[in-house]
């Protein structure tokens, strides 16, 4: 019995962590945080950039559908610096009522995305003018400030430009 009591007394002295062990754990956690936070922030910027690029692709699909539905002409009015979902034909940012269908030219934007739609030169005589080309540009404020541009005259994919390389989005 005395031996069991002595073992318990000796074991009591071995409980807990030393200050050095706790400091080592804190340093390891600090190093992991120092590595993880910048990586996480870069992922967030990349996601914001991809959302702006995706918004341009979605806008192109909507505009091409508008073209088909409206006698082979694109929306005639330039819409600059729009920061919320909008109707490309009217410029309206009024969200359709719950359950109501969105207008034919409705473009949905991601959070913090700013988009510009630029109609190309009109041809023909009023009121029968048509627009044969357009550009769509977008940038996301939470991203790396890259500008995403689609030019219908060139076709192809959405191009990426560093901010400032294109002074304005014009056809």
Short mmCIF file of C-alpha atoms in Angstrom, two decimals:
data_model
loop_
_atom_site.label_atom_id
_atom_site.label_comp_id
_atom_site.label_asym_id
_atom_site.label_seq_id
_atom_site.Cartn_x
_atom_site.Cartn_y
_atom_site.Cartn_z
CA UNK A 1 0.00 0.00 0.00
CA UNK A 2 2.80 2.37 0.90
CA UNK A 3 4.35 1.71 -2.48
CA UNK A 4 1.15 2.78 -4.31
CA UNK A 5 1.00 6.01 -2.29
CA UNK A 6 4.63 6.78 -3.14
CA UNK A 7 3.94 6.18 -6.83
CA UNK A 8 0.99 8.60 -6.74
CA UNK A 9 3.12 11.25 -5.01
CA UNK A 10 5.88 10.88 -7.60
CA UNK A 11 3.38 10.97 -10.45
CA UNK A 12 1.90 14.21 -9.11
CA UNK A 13 5.22 15.95 -9.72
CA UNK A 14 5.18 14.89 -13.41
CA UNK A 15 1.84 16.53 -14.31
CA UNK A 16 1.44 19.49 -16.72
CA UNK A 17 3.55 21.11 -19.41
CA UNK A 18 6.69 23.10 -18.90
CA UNK A 19 6.87 26.73 -19.93
CA UNK A 20 9.31 25.81 -22.72
CA UNK A 21 6.88 23.28 -24.18
CA UNK A 22 4.07 25.85 -24.20
CA UNK A 23 6.31 28.45 -25.87
CA UNK A 24 7.29 25.98 -28.59
CA UNK A 25 3.61 25.30 -29.33
CA UNK A 26 2.83 29.05 -29.49
CA UNK A 27 5.76 29.64 -31.88
CA UNK A 28 4.62 26.80 -34.15
CA UNK A 29 1.07 28.18 -34.26
CA UNK A 30 2.45 31.65 -35.04
CA UNK A 31 4.50 30.32 -37.96
CA UNK A 32 1.48 28.47 -39.37
CA UNK A 33 -0.67 31.61 -39.14
CA UNK A 34 2.05 33.72 -40.79
CA UNK A 35 2.09 31.30 -43.72
CA UNK A 36 -1.67 30.69 -43.98
CA UNK A 37 -3.04 34.25 -43.85
CA UNK A 38 -1.27 35.61 -46.99
CA UNK A 39 -2.15 32.46 -48.92
CA UNK A 40 -5.80 32.82 -47.88
CA UNK A 41 -5.88 36.49 -48.93
CA UNK A 42 -4.44 35.59 -52.35
CA UNK A 43 -7.15 32.95 -52.78
CA UNK A 44 -9.80 35.57 -51.99
CA UNK A 45 -8.36 37.99 -54.58
CA UNK A 46 -8.25 35.21 -57.16
CA UNK A 47 -11.87 34.30 -56.43
CA UNK A 48 -12.94 37.95 -56.85
CA UNK A 49 -11.06 38.12 -60.17
CA UNK A 50 -12.75 34.94 -61.38
CA UNK A 51 -16.16 36.34 -60.43
CA UNK A 52 -15.54 39.47 -62.55
CA UNK A 53 -14.37 37.30 -65.45
CA UNK A 54 -17.44 35.09 -65.04
CA UNK A 55 -19.69 38.15 -64.97
CA UNK A 56 -18.26 39.25 -68.33
CA UNK A 57 -18.94 35.80 -69.79
CA UNK A 58 -22.50 35.88 -68.45
CA UNK A 59 -23.01 39.37 -69.85
CA UNK A 60 -21.80 38.23 -73.28
CA UNK A 61 -24.34 35.39 -73.27
CA UNK A 62 -27.12 37.78 -72.25
CA UNK A 63 -26.16 40.34 -74.89
CA UNK A 64 -25.98 37.69 -77.61
CA UNK A 65 -29.44 36.46 -76.58
CA UNK A 66 -30.66 40.08 -76.75
CA UNK A 67 -29.15 40.30 -80.26
CA UNK A 68 -31.08 37.24 -81.39
CA UNK A 69 -34.34 38.40 -79.82
CA UNK A 70 -34.16 41.98 -81.17
CA UNK A 71 -33.67 41.78 -84.91
CA UNK A 72 -29.91 41.18 -84.94
CA UNK A 73 -28.90 44.36 -83.18
CA UNK A 74 -27.11 44.84 -79.89
CA UNK A 75 -28.28 47.27 -77.19
CA UNK A 76 -27.63 50.77 -78.51
CA UNK A 77 -26.80 52.69 -75.34
CA UNK A 78 -23.49 52.57 -73.50
CA UNK A 79 -23.78 51.70 -69.79
CA UNK A 80 -20.70 52.79 -67.85
CA UNK A 81 -19.50 51.81 -64.39
CA UNK A 82 -22.58 49.91 -63.28
CA UNK A 83 -22.11 48.25 -59.89
CA UNK A 84 -25.28 46.20 -59.52
CA UNK A 85 -27.28 43.86 -61.70
CA UNK A 86 -28.88 45.77 -64.58
CA UNK A 87 -30.91 45.63 -67.77
CA UNK A 88 -28.49 46.34 -70.62
CA UNK A 89 -31.22 47.66 -72.91
CA UNK A 90 -32.73 50.22 -70.49
CA UNK A 91 -29.98 50.71 -67.90
CA UNK A 92 -32.47 49.93 -65.14
CA UNK A 93 -31.02 48.51 -61.93
CA UNK A 94 -34.47 47.83 -60.46
CA UNK A 95 -34.49 44.20 -59.43
CA UNK A 96 -37.42 42.27 -60.89
CA UNK A 97 -40.18 41.48 -58.38
CA UNK A 98 -40.02 38.15 -56.60
CA UNK A 99 -41.27 35.44 -58.93
CA UNK A 100 -41.22 37.76 -61.96
CA UNK A 101 -39.05 36.94 -64.94
CA UNK A 102 -35.99 39.11 -65.48
CA UNK A 103 -36.00 41.29 -68.62
CA UNK A 104 -34.35 39.85 -71.75
CA UNK A 105 -31.22 41.96 -71.30
CA UNK A 106 -30.79 41.41 -67.54
CA UNK A 107 -27.14 41.07 -66.49
CA UNK A 108 -26.35 39.78 -63.01
CA UNK A 109 -23.18 41.03 -61.32
CA UNK A 110 -21.22 39.56 -58.42
CA UNK A 111 -20.57 41.53 -55.26
CA UNK A 112 -18.09 44.42 -55.78
CA UNK A 113 -17.97 43.94 -59.58
CA UNK A 114 -18.14 47.09 -61.70
CA UNK A 115 -19.10 46.60 -65.35
CA UNK A 116 -19.21 48.78 -68.43
CA UNK A 117 -21.11 47.95 -71.62
CA UNK A 118 -20.03 49.99 -74.65
CA UNK A 119 -22.18 49.89 -77.77
CA UNK A 120 -20.30 50.02 -81.05
CA UNK A 121 -21.04 52.59 -83.73
CA UNK A 122 -24.63 52.64 -84.97
CA UNK A 123 -25.31 52.09 -88.66
CA UNK A 124 -28.39 52.91 -90.71
CA UNK A 125 -30.81 55.80 -90.39
CA UNK A 126 -32.98 56.55 -87.37
CA UNK A 127 -35.17 54.98 -86.15
CA UNK A 128 -33.84 51.84 -87.85
CA UNK A 129 -30.25 52.01 -86.63
CA UNK A 130 -28.41 48.86 -85.69
CA UNK A 131 -25.33 48.23 -83.60
CA UNK A 132 -23.00 45.54 -84.92
CA UNK A 133 -20.30 45.42 -82.20
CA UNK A 134 -19.87 45.98 -78.48
CA UNK A 135 -17.40 45.69 -75.61
CA UNK A 136 -17.96 44.51 -72.07
CA UNK A 137 -15.42 45.36 -69.37
CA UNK A 138 -15.45 44.43 -65.68
CA UNK A 139 -13.25 44.71 -62.62
CA UNK A 140 -13.84 43.49 -59.06
CA UNK A 141 -12.86 45.84 -56.21
CA UNK A 142 -11.89 42.89 -53.99
CA UNK A 143 -9.62 41.38 -56.64
CA UNK A 144 -6.17 42.20 -57.95
CA UNK A 145 -7.57 45.11 -60.03
CA UNK A 146 -7.30 43.21 -63.30
CA UNK A 147 -9.64 44.38 -66.04
CA UNK A 148 -11.56 41.74 -67.98
CA UNK A 149 -12.63 42.71 -71.51
CA UNK A 150 -14.67 41.06 -74.23
CA UNK A 151 -14.70 42.74 -77.65
CA UNK A 152 -17.32 41.33 -80.03
CA UNK A 153 -15.40 42.65 -83.04
CA UNK A 154 -12.46 40.40 -82.12
CA UNK A 155 -14.45 37.49 -80.72
CA UNK A 156 -12.56 34.79 -78.90
CA UNK A 157 -12.28 34.66 -75.15
CA UNK A 158 -12.36 37.26 -72.39
CA UNK A 159 -9.03 39.10 -72.31
CA UNK A 160 -7.24 40.09 -69.10
CA UNK A 161 -5.45 43.42 -68.69
CA UNK A 162 -3.59 44.93 -65.77
CA UNK A 163 -5.36 47.95 -64.34
CA UNK A 164 -4.35 51.12 -66.13
CA UNK A 165 -3.38 49.48 -69.43
CA UNK A 166 -6.74 50.36 -70.93
CA UNK A 167 -7.65 53.96 -70.17
CA UNK A 168 -11.28 53.43 -71.03
CA UNK A 169 -13.45 50.69 -72.41
CA UNK A 170 -14.30 51.91 -75.91
CA UNK A 171 -14.91 50.05 -79.16
#
